[in-house]
């Protein structure tokens, strides 16, 4: 009985440590977005966004982003649809990331956003793309 109790305690402590470690991460998954530019309905862009938080603000920043997830989604969606064509043509998306970071920080009145990372970038003709509006898969909202 003591061995089982001891094993249960160890498992719970390890789970909590993993959870704390994940909460301390500087990277926050903002989700996957599919969008079309307002003035170009021929291409659907798909992108996966991550926010890197200031190391000293990681826990507070993650909580703030989770608390305001709907606002964050609206800001990102609007800014992606309004993105300038040359920002989307840049393979590194330097201007797009900078613009999104500024708009998120300004609109949400936050100062802990270090940078945005763009992964899984796709440009698809409308006929090939599945869905033509702004779609978003949110792992931050589900807590994973």
PDB file of C-alpha atoms in Angstrom:
ATOM      1  CA  UNK A   1       0.000   0.000   0.000  1.00  0.00           C
ATOM      2  CA  UNK A   2       2.816   2.414   0.845  1.00  0.00           C
ATOM      3  CA  UNK A   3       4.540   1.671  -2.473  1.00  0.00           C
ATOM      4  CA  UNK A   4       1.362   2.445  -4.412  1.00  0.00           C
ATOM      5  CA  UNK A   5       0.820   5.680  -2.484  1.00  0.00           C
ATOM      6  CA  UNK A   6       4.436   6.693  -3.031  1.00  0.00           C
ATOM      7  CA  UNK A   7       4.171   5.961  -6.789  1.00  0.00           C
ATOM      8  CA  UNK A   8       0.960   8.004  -7.011  1.00  0.00           C
ATOM      9  CA  UNK A   9       2.622  10.976  -5.304  1.00  0.00           C
ATOM     10  CA  UNK A  10       5.628  10.788  -7.639  1.00  0.00           C
ATOM     11  CA  UNK A  11       3.392  10.662 -10.718  1.00  0.00           C
ATOM     12  CA  UNK A  12       1.413  13.706  -9.556  1.00  0.00           C
ATOM     13  CA  UNK A  13       4.569  15.679  -8.762  1.00  0.00           C
ATOM     14  CA  UNK A  14       6.017  14.892 -12.208  1.00  0.00           C
ATOM     15  CA  UNK A  15       2.775  15.970 -13.901  1.00  0.00           C
ATOM     16  CA  UNK A  16       2.861  19.291 -12.065  1.00  0.00           C
ATOM     17  CA  UNK A  17       6.511  19.849 -12.986  1.00  0.00           C
ATOM     18  CA  UNK A  18       5.762  19.244 -16.661  1.00  0.00           C
ATOM     19  CA  UNK A  19       2.801  21.626 -16.424  1.00  0.00           C
ATOM     20  CA  UNK A  20       4.929  24.330 -14.776  1.00  0.00           C
ATOM     21  CA  UNK A  21       7.669  23.839 -17.361  1.00  0.00           C
ATOM     22  CA  UNK A  22       5.132  24.289 -20.183  1.00  0.00           C
ATOM     23  CA  UNK A  23       3.725  27.419 -18.527  1.00  0.00           C
ATOM     24  CA  UNK A  24       7.222  28.921 -18.330  1.00  0.00           C
ATOM     25  CA  UNK A  25       7.813  28.550 -22.056  1.00  0.00           C
ATOM     26  CA  UNK A  26       8.326  31.805 -23.913  1.00  0.00           C
ATOM     27  CA  UNK A  27       6.484  30.544 -27.000  1.00  0.00           C
ATOM     28  CA  UNK A  28       2.711  30.782 -27.180  1.00  0.00           C
ATOM     29  CA  UNK A  29       0.858  29.061 -30.013  1.00  0.00           C
ATOM     30  CA  UNK A  30      -1.609  31.598 -31.402  1.00  0.00           C
ATOM     31  CA  UNK A  31      -3.063  29.111 -33.857  1.00  0.00           C
ATOM     32  CA  UNK A  32      -3.413  28.499 -37.577  1.00  0.00           C
ATOM     33  CA  UNK A  33      -5.098  31.098 -39.738  1.00  0.00           C
ATOM     34  CA  UNK A  34      -6.424  30.958 -43.300  1.00  0.00           C
ATOM     35  CA  UNK A  35      -7.192  34.284 -44.931  1.00  0.00           C
ATOM     36  CA  UNK A  36      -7.648  36.236 -48.148  1.00  0.00           C
ATOM     37  CA  UNK A  37      -6.533  39.776 -48.685  1.00  0.00           C
ATOM     38  CA  UNK A  38      -9.418  42.226 -48.968  1.00  0.00           C
ATOM     39  CA  UNK A  39      -8.402  43.310 -52.469  1.00  0.00           C
ATOM     40  CA  UNK A  40      -7.317  39.884 -53.824  1.00  0.00           C
ATOM     41  CA  UNK A  41      -9.778  37.013 -53.668  1.00  0.00           C
ATOM     42  CA  UNK A  42      -7.712  34.757 -55.962  1.00  0.00           C
ATOM     43  CA  UNK A  43      -5.328  33.477 -53.268  1.00  0.00           C
ATOM     44  CA  UNK A  44      -5.887  31.941 -49.850  1.00  0.00           C
ATOM     45  CA  UNK A  45      -2.984  32.187 -47.427  1.00  0.00           C
ATOM     46  CA  UNK A  46      -2.521  29.786 -44.547  1.00  0.00           C
ATOM     47  CA  UNK A  47      -0.197  30.543 -41.662  1.00  0.00           C
ATOM     48  CA  UNK A  48       0.627  29.252 -38.189  1.00  0.00           C
ATOM     49  CA  UNK A  49       1.555  31.990 -35.698  1.00  0.00           C
ATOM     50  CA  UNK A  50       3.527  31.849 -32.469  1.00  0.00           C
ATOM     51  CA  UNK A  51       4.247  34.671 -30.058  1.00  0.00           C
ATOM     52  CA  UNK A  52       7.573  34.790 -28.256  1.00  0.00           C
ATOM     53  CA  UNK A  53       7.188  36.538 -24.935  1.00  0.00           C
ATOM     54  CA  UNK A  54       9.741  38.497 -22.956  1.00  0.00           C
ATOM     55  CA  UNK A  55      11.381  35.883 -20.672  1.00  0.00           C
ATOM     56  CA  UNK A  56      10.592  37.795 -17.479  1.00  0.00           C
ATOM     57  CA  UNK A  57       6.942  38.176 -18.538  1.00  0.00           C
ATOM     58  CA  UNK A  58       6.236  34.670 -19.921  1.00  0.00           C
ATOM     59  CA  UNK A  59       3.750  33.508 -17.283  1.00  0.00           C
ATOM     60  CA  UNK A  60       1.894  36.839 -17.066  1.00  0.00           C
ATOM     61  CA  UNK A  61       1.943  37.198 -20.852  1.00  0.00           C
ATOM     62  CA  UNK A  62       0.518  33.731 -21.451  1.00  0.00           C
ATOM     63  CA  UNK A  63      -2.282  34.426 -18.957  1.00  0.00           C
ATOM     64  CA  UNK A  64      -3.064  37.788 -20.553  1.00  0.00           C
ATOM     65  CA  UNK A  65      -3.212  36.285 -24.056  1.00  0.00           C
ATOM     66  CA  UNK A  66      -5.481  33.462 -22.859  1.00  0.00           C
ATOM     67  CA  UNK A  67      -7.758  35.921 -21.088  1.00  0.00           C
ATOM     68  CA  UNK A  68      -8.132  38.036 -24.238  1.00  0.00           C
ATOM     69  CA  UNK A  69      -8.112  35.317 -26.890  1.00  0.00           C
ATOM     70  CA  UNK A  70     -11.160  36.654 -28.759  1.00  0.00           C
ATOM     71  CA  UNK A  71      -9.616  40.123 -29.055  1.00  0.00           C
ATOM     72  CA  UNK A  72      -6.334  38.604 -30.188  1.00  0.00           C
ATOM     73  CA  UNK A  73      -8.093  36.539 -32.873  1.00  0.00           C
ATOM     74  CA  UNK A  74      -9.972  39.579 -34.156  1.00  0.00           C
ATOM     75  CA  UNK A  75      -6.833  41.734 -34.345  1.00  0.00           C
ATOM     76  CA  UNK A  76      -4.809  39.061 -36.145  1.00  0.00           C
ATOM     77  CA  UNK A  77      -7.647  38.272 -38.555  1.00  0.00           C
ATOM     78  CA  UNK A  78      -8.187  41.919 -39.496  1.00  0.00           C
ATOM     79  CA  UNK A  79      -4.503  42.622 -39.945  1.00  0.00           C
ATOM     80  CA  UNK A  80      -3.923  39.534 -42.080  1.00  0.00           C
ATOM     81  CA  UNK A  81      -6.804  40.455 -44.414  1.00  0.00           C
ATOM     82  CA  UNK A  82      -5.438  44.013 -44.707  1.00  0.00           C
ATOM     83  CA  UNK A  83      -1.790  42.976 -45.177  1.00  0.00           C
ATOM     84  CA  UNK A  84       0.074  44.672 -47.975  1.00  0.00           C
ATOM     85  CA  UNK A  85       0.871  42.502 -50.984  1.00  0.00           C
ATOM     86  CA  UNK A  86       4.644  43.037 -50.688  1.00  0.00           C
ATOM     87  CA  UNK A  87       4.536  41.848 -47.040  1.00  0.00           C
ATOM     88  CA  UNK A  88       3.027  38.563 -48.195  1.00  0.00           C
ATOM     89  CA  UNK A  89       5.545  38.213 -51.042  1.00  0.00           C
ATOM     90  CA  UNK A  90       8.511  38.430 -48.632  1.00  0.00           C
ATOM     91  CA  UNK A  91       9.655  34.839 -47.930  1.00  0.00           C
ATOM     92  CA  UNK A  92      10.718  35.833 -44.410  1.00  0.00           C
ATOM     93  CA  UNK A  93       7.570  37.926 -43.713  1.00  0.00           C
ATOM     94  CA  UNK A  94       9.662  40.514 -41.827  1.00  0.00           C
ATOM     95  CA  UNK A  95       7.270  43.437 -42.331  1.00  0.00           C
ATOM     96  CA  UNK A  96       4.175  41.316 -41.723  1.00  0.00           C
ATOM     97  CA  UNK A  97       5.496  39.985 -38.405  1.00  0.00           C
ATOM     98  CA  UNK A  98       6.599  43.450 -37.312  1.00  0.00           C
ATOM     99  CA  UNK A  99       3.232  44.974 -38.237  1.00  0.00           C
ATOM    100  CA  UNK A 100       1.254  42.201 -36.482  1.00  0.00           C
ATOM    101  CA  UNK A 101       3.389  42.552 -33.349  1.00  0.00           C
ATOM    102  CA  UNK A 102       2.843  46.316 -33.255  1.00  0.00           C
ATOM    103  CA  UNK A 103      -0.915  46.039 -33.803  1.00  0.00           C
ATOM    104  CA  UNK A 104      -1.359  43.325 -31.167  1.00  0.00           C
ATOM    105  CA  UNK A 105       0.737  45.242 -28.628  1.00  0.00           C
ATOM    106  CA  UNK A 106      -1.050  48.530 -29.316  1.00  0.00           C
ATOM    107  CA  UNK A 107      -4.602  47.166 -29.496  1.00  0.00           C
ATOM    108  CA  UNK A 108      -4.274  44.961 -26.414  1.00  0.00           C
ATOM    109  CA  UNK A 109      -2.107  47.476 -24.528  1.00  0.00           C
ATOM    110  CA  UNK A 110       0.616  44.916 -23.776  1.00  0.00           C
ATOM    111  CA  UNK A 111       4.391  45.213 -23.603  1.00  0.00           C
ATOM    112  CA  UNK A 112       5.551  41.611 -23.228  1.00  0.00           C
ATOM    113  CA  UNK A 113       5.518  40.520 -26.880  1.00  0.00           C
ATOM    114  CA  UNK A 114       9.120  39.962 -27.970  1.00  0.00           C
ATOM    115  CA  UNK A 115       8.444  38.769 -31.534  1.00  0.00           C
ATOM    116  CA  UNK A 116       6.090  36.769 -33.729  1.00  0.00           C
ATOM    117  CA  UNK A 117       7.064  33.604 -35.563  1.00  0.00           C
ATOM    118  CA  UNK A 118       5.366  32.524 -38.775  1.00  0.00           C
ATOM    119  CA  UNK A 119       5.429  28.846 -39.701  1.00  0.00           C
ATOM    120  CA  UNK A 120       3.595  26.569 -42.125  1.00  0.00           C
ATOM    121  CA  UNK A 121       3.163  29.367 -44.694  1.00  0.00           C
ATOM    122  CA  UNK A 122       1.065  28.371 -47.713  1.00  0.00           C
ATOM    123  CA  UNK A 123      -0.301  30.320 -50.670  1.00  0.00           C
ATOM    124  CA  UNK A 124      -3.078  28.474 -52.470  1.00  0.00           C
ATOM    125  CA  UNK A 125      -5.235  29.414 -55.452  1.00  0.00           C
ATOM    126  CA  UNK A 126      -8.881  29.675 -54.374  1.00  0.00           C
ATOM    127  CA  UNK A 127      -9.895  26.585 -56.376  1.00  0.00           C
ATOM    128  CA  UNK A 128      -7.428  24.404 -54.453  1.00  0.00           C
ATOM    129  CA  UNK A 129      -7.807  25.893 -50.985  1.00  0.00           C
ATOM    130  CA  UNK A 130     -10.283  24.318 -48.620  1.00  0.00           C
ATOM    131  CA  UNK A 131     -12.335  27.254 -47.346  1.00  0.00           C
ATOM    132  CA  UNK A 132     -12.057  30.861 -48.383  1.00  0.00           C
ATOM    133  CA  UNK A 133     -12.719  32.893 -45.249  1.00  0.00           C
ATOM    134  CA  UNK A 134     -10.658  33.434 -42.137  1.00  0.00           C
ATOM    135  CA  UNK A 135     -10.343  30.131 -40.358  1.00  0.00           C
ATOM    136  CA  UNK A 136      -8.440  29.655 -37.147  1.00  0.00           C
ATOM    137  CA  UNK A 137      -7.492  26.653 -35.060  1.00  0.00           C
ATOM    138  CA  UNK A 138      -6.773  27.718 -31.535  1.00  0.00           C
ATOM    139  CA  UNK A 139      -4.572  25.630 -29.312  1.00  0.00           C
ATOM    140  CA  UNK A 140      -4.146  28.456 -26.816  1.00  0.00           C
ATOM    141  CA  UNK A 141      -7.886  28.487 -26.042  1.00  0.00           C
ATOM    142  CA  UNK A 142      -7.956  24.742 -25.483  1.00  0.00           C
ATOM    143  CA  UNK A 143      -5.020  24.989 -23.120  1.00  0.00           C
ATOM    144  CA  UNK A 144      -2.727  22.727 -25.130  1.00  0.00           C
TER     145      UNK A 144
END
